[in-house]
Coordinates of C-alpha atoms and ligand atoms in Angstrom, one line a residue:
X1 CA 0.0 0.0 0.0
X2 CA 1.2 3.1 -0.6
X3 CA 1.5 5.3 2.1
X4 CA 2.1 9.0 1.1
X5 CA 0.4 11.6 2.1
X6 CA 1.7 13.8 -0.7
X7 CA 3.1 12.5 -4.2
X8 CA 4.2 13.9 -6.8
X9 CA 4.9 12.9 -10.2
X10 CA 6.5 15.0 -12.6
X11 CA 4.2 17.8 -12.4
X12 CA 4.7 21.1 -14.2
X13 CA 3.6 24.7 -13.8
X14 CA 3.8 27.5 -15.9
X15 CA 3.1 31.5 -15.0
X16 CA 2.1 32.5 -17.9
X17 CA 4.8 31.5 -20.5
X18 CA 7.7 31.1 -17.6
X19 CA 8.4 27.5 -16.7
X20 CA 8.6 27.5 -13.2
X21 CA 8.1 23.8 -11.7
X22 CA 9.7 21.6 -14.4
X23 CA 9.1 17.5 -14.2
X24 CA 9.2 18.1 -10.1
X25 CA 8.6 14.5 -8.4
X26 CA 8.4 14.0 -4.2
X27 CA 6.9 12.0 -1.9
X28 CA 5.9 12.7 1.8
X29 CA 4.9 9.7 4.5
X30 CA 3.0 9.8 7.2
X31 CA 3.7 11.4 10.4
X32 CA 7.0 12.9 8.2
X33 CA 9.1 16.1 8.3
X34 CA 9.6 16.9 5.2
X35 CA 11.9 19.6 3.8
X36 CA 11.6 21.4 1.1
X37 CA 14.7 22.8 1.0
X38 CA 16.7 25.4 -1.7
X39 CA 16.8 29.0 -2.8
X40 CA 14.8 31.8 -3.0
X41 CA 13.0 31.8 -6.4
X42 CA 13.5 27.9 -6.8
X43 CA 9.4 27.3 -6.3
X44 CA 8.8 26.6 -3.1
X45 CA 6.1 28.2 -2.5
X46 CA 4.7 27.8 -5.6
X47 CA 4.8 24.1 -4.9
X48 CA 2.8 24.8 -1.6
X49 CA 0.2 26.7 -3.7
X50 CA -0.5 23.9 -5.9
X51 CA -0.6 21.2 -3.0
X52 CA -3.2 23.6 -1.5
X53 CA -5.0 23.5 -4.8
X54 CA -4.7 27.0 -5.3
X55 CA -2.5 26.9 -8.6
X56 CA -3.3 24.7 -11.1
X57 CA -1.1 22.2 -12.9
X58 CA 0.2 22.2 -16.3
X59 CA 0.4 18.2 -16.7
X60 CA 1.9 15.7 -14.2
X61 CA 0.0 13.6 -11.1
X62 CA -0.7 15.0 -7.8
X63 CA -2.1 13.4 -4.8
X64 CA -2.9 14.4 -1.5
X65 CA -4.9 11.9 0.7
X66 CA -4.9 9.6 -1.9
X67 CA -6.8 11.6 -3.7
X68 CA -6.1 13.3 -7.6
X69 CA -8.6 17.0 -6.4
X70 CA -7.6 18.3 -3.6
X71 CA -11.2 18.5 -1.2
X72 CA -12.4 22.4 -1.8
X73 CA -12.4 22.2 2.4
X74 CA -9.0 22.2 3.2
X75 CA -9.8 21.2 7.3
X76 CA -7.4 18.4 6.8
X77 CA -4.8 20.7 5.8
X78 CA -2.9 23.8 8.2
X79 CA -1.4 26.0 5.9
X80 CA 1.3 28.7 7.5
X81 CA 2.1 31.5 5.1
X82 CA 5.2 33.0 4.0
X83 CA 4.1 36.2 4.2
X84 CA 1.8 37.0 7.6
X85 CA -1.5 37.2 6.4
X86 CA -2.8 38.5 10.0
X87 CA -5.2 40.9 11.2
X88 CA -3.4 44.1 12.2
X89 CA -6.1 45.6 14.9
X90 CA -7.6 42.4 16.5
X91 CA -5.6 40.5 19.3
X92 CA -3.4 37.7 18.9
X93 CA -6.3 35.9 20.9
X94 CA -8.9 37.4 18.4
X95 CA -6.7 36.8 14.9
X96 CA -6.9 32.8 16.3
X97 CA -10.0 32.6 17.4
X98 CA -11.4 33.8 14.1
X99 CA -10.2 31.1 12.2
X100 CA -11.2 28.6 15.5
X101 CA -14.8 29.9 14.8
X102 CA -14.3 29.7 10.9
X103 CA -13.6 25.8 11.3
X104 CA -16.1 25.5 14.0
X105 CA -13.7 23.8 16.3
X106 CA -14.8 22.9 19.9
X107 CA -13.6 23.5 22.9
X108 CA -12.4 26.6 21.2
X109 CA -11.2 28.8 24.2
X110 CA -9.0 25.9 25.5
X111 CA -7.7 24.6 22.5
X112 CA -6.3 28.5 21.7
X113 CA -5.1 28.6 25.5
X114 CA -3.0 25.2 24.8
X115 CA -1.8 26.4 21.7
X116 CA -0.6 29.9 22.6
X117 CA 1.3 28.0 25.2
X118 CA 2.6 25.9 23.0
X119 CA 4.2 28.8 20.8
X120 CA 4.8 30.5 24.0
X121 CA 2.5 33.6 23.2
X122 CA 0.3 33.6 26.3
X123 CA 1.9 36.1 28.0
X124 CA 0.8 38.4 24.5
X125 CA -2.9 37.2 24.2
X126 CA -4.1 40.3 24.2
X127 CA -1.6 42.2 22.9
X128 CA -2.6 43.7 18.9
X129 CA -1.1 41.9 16.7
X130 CA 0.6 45.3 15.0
X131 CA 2.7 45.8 18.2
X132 CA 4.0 42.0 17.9
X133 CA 7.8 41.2 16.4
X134 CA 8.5 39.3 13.5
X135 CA 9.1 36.1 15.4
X136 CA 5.8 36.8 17.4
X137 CA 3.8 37.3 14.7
X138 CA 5.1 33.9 13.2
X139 CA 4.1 31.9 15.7
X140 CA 0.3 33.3 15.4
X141 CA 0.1 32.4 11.9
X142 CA 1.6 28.8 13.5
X143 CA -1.2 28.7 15.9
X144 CA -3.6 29.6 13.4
X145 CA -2.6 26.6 11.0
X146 CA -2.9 24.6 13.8
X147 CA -6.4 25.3 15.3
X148 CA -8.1 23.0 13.5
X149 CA -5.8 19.9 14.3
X150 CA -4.6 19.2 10.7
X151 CA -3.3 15.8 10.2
X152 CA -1.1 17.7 7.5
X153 CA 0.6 20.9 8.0
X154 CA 2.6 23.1 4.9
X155 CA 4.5 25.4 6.6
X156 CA 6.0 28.0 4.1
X157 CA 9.3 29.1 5.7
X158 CA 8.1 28.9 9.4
X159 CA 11.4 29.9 10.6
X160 CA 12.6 33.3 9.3
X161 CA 12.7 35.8 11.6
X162 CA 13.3 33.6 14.7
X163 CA 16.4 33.7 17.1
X164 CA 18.4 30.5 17.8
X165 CA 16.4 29.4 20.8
X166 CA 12.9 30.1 19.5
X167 CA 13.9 28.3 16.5
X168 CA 15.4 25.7 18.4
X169 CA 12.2 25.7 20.1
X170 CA 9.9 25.7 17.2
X171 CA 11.6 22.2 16.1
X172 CA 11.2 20.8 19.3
X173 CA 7.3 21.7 18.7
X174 CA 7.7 20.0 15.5
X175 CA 9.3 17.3 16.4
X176 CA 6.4 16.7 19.2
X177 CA 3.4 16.9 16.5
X178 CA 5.0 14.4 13.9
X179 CA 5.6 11.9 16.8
X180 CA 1.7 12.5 17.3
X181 CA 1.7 11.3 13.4
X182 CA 1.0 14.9 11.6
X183 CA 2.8 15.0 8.5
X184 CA 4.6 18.2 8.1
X185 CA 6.2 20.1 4.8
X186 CA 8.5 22.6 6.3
X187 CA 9.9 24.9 3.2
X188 CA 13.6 27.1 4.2
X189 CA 16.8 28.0 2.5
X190 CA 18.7 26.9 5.6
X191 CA 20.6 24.3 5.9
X192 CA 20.2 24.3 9.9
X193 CA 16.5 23.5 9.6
X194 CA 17.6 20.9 6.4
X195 CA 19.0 19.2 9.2
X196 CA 16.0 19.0 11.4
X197 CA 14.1 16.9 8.8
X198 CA 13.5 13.5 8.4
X199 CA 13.3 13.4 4.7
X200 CA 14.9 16.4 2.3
X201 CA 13.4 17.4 -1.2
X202 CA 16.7 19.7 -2.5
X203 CA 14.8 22.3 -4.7
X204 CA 16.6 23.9 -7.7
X205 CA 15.2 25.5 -10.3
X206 CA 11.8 23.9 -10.0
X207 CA 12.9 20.8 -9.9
X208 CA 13.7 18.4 -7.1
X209 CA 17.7 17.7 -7.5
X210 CA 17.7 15.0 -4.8
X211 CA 15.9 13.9 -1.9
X212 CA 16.5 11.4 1.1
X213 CA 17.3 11.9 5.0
X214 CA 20.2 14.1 5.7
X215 CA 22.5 11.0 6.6
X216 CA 21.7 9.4 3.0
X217 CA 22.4 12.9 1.4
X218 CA 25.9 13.4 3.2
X219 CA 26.4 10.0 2.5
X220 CA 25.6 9.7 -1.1
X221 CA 28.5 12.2 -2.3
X222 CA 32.3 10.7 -2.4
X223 CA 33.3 13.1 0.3
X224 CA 31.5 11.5 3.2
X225 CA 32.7 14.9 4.9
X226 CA 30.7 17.3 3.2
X227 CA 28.2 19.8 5.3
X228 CA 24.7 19.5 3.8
X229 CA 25.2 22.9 2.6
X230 CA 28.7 21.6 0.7
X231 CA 26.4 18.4 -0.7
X232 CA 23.6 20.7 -1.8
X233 CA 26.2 23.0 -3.7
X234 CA 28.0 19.6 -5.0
X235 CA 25.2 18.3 -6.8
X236 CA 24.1 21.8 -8.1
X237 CA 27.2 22.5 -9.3
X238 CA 27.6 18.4 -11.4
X239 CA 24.1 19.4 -13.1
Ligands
ADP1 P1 10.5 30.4 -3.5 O1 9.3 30.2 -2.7 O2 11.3 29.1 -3.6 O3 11.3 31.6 -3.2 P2 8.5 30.9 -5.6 O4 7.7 29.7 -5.7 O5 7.9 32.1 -4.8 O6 10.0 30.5 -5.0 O7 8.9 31.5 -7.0 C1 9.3 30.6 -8.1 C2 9.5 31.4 -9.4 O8 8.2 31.8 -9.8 C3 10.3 32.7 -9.2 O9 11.1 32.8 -10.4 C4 9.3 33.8 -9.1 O10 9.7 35.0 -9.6 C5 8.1 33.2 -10.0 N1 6.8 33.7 -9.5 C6 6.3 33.6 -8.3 N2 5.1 34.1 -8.2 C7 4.8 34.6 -9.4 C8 3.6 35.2 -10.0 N3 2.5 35.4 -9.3 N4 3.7 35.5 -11.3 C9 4.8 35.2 -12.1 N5 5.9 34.6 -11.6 C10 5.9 34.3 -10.3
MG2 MG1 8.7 31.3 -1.0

């Protein structure tokens, strides 16, 4: 049986008449960390658009669930944004318990009070979210994505912004949900969060160069010395 949650075979995608993911194949397990690791402009987030369903393919197989159309209700599915798509004037409270009432979870008021300890915001419940940080505002959008208990979570660079010990912090947060089985796509051009995750998809130029665990990666160049960052730049370089 197979047992992705996401697959991906060879799918393209055009903007307009720019080629931008070109014959791009992955696959994502259950309960994985996935990352979707490479440089700006390498699609990305374009690839998280289309595994919401937002974009649509130019030819290639998708699945998600098992399942060629992605549901139009996306309540299996918490989706973090790269850029912070928050409400400016409501509380950090509010902003999460809009979307808590949009999805009609239960328990609402606790589940929000868990989560915002959980990204360690409690102390800034009320707080507007236009007086937050970078970081702070981050880990609403987190919370948000994570209201309705998604089995899958895309997270679209969850980490910029973040000092070393939130960051540190946020993958030990990570690490507890995909133990709990939620599959989770983390995208990042850092090599310090490639290292986090299970399974790597290197992204270049639309296309996923290489994918397995850190270990295999390191291990599948002839200089079993090589930082990820060295192996990623090694295989770019041999294209
Ligand atoms: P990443 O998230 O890895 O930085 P993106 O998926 O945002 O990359 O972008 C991939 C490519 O698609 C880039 O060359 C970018 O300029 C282009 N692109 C992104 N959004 C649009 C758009 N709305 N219209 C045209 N081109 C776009
Ligand atoms: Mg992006």
């Amino acid at each position: 049986m197979d047992e992705s949650v996401i697959s991906a075979q060879n799918i393209n995608f055009n903007y307009g008449e720019t080629h931008i993911l070109k014959n791009l194949s992955l696959s994502i397990n259950a309960g994985e960390i996935y990352g979707i690791i490479g440089p700006s402009g390498s699609g990305k987030t374009t690839l998280i658009k289309i595994i919401l369903g937002l974009l649509k393919l130019n030819s290639g197989e998708l699945n998600v669930f098992g399942q060629k159309v992605i549901s139009k209700k996306l309540n299996r599915i918490g989706y973090m944004p790269q850029i912070s798509a928050l409400y400016e004037d409501l509380t950090v409270f509010q902003n999460i318990d809009f979307f808590a009432r949009m999805y009609e979870t239960k328990n609402r008021v606790e589940i929000i009070h868990t989560l915002l300890e959980q990204v360690k915001l409690l102390d800034h419940k009320n707080q507007v979210i236009g007086k937050l940080s970078g970081g702070q505002r981050q880990r609403v959008s987190l919370a948000i994505a994570l209201v309705h208990n998604p089995p899958l979570l895309l997270l679209d660079e969850p980490t910029v912004g973040l000092d070393p010990k939130l960051r540190h912090e946020l993958w030990q947060y990570f690490e507890k949900l995909s133990s709990q089985s939620t599959t989770l796509l983390i995208s990042s051009h850092t090599m310090d969060d490639a290292n986090h995750c299970q399974k790597i998809g290197f992204i270049y130029d639309g296309s996923i160069i290489t994918e397995g665990s850190p270990k295999e990666l390191c291990e599948s160049v002839e200089n079993k010395k090589m930082t990820l960052e060295e192996v990623f730049l090694n295989i770019v370089s041999n294209r």
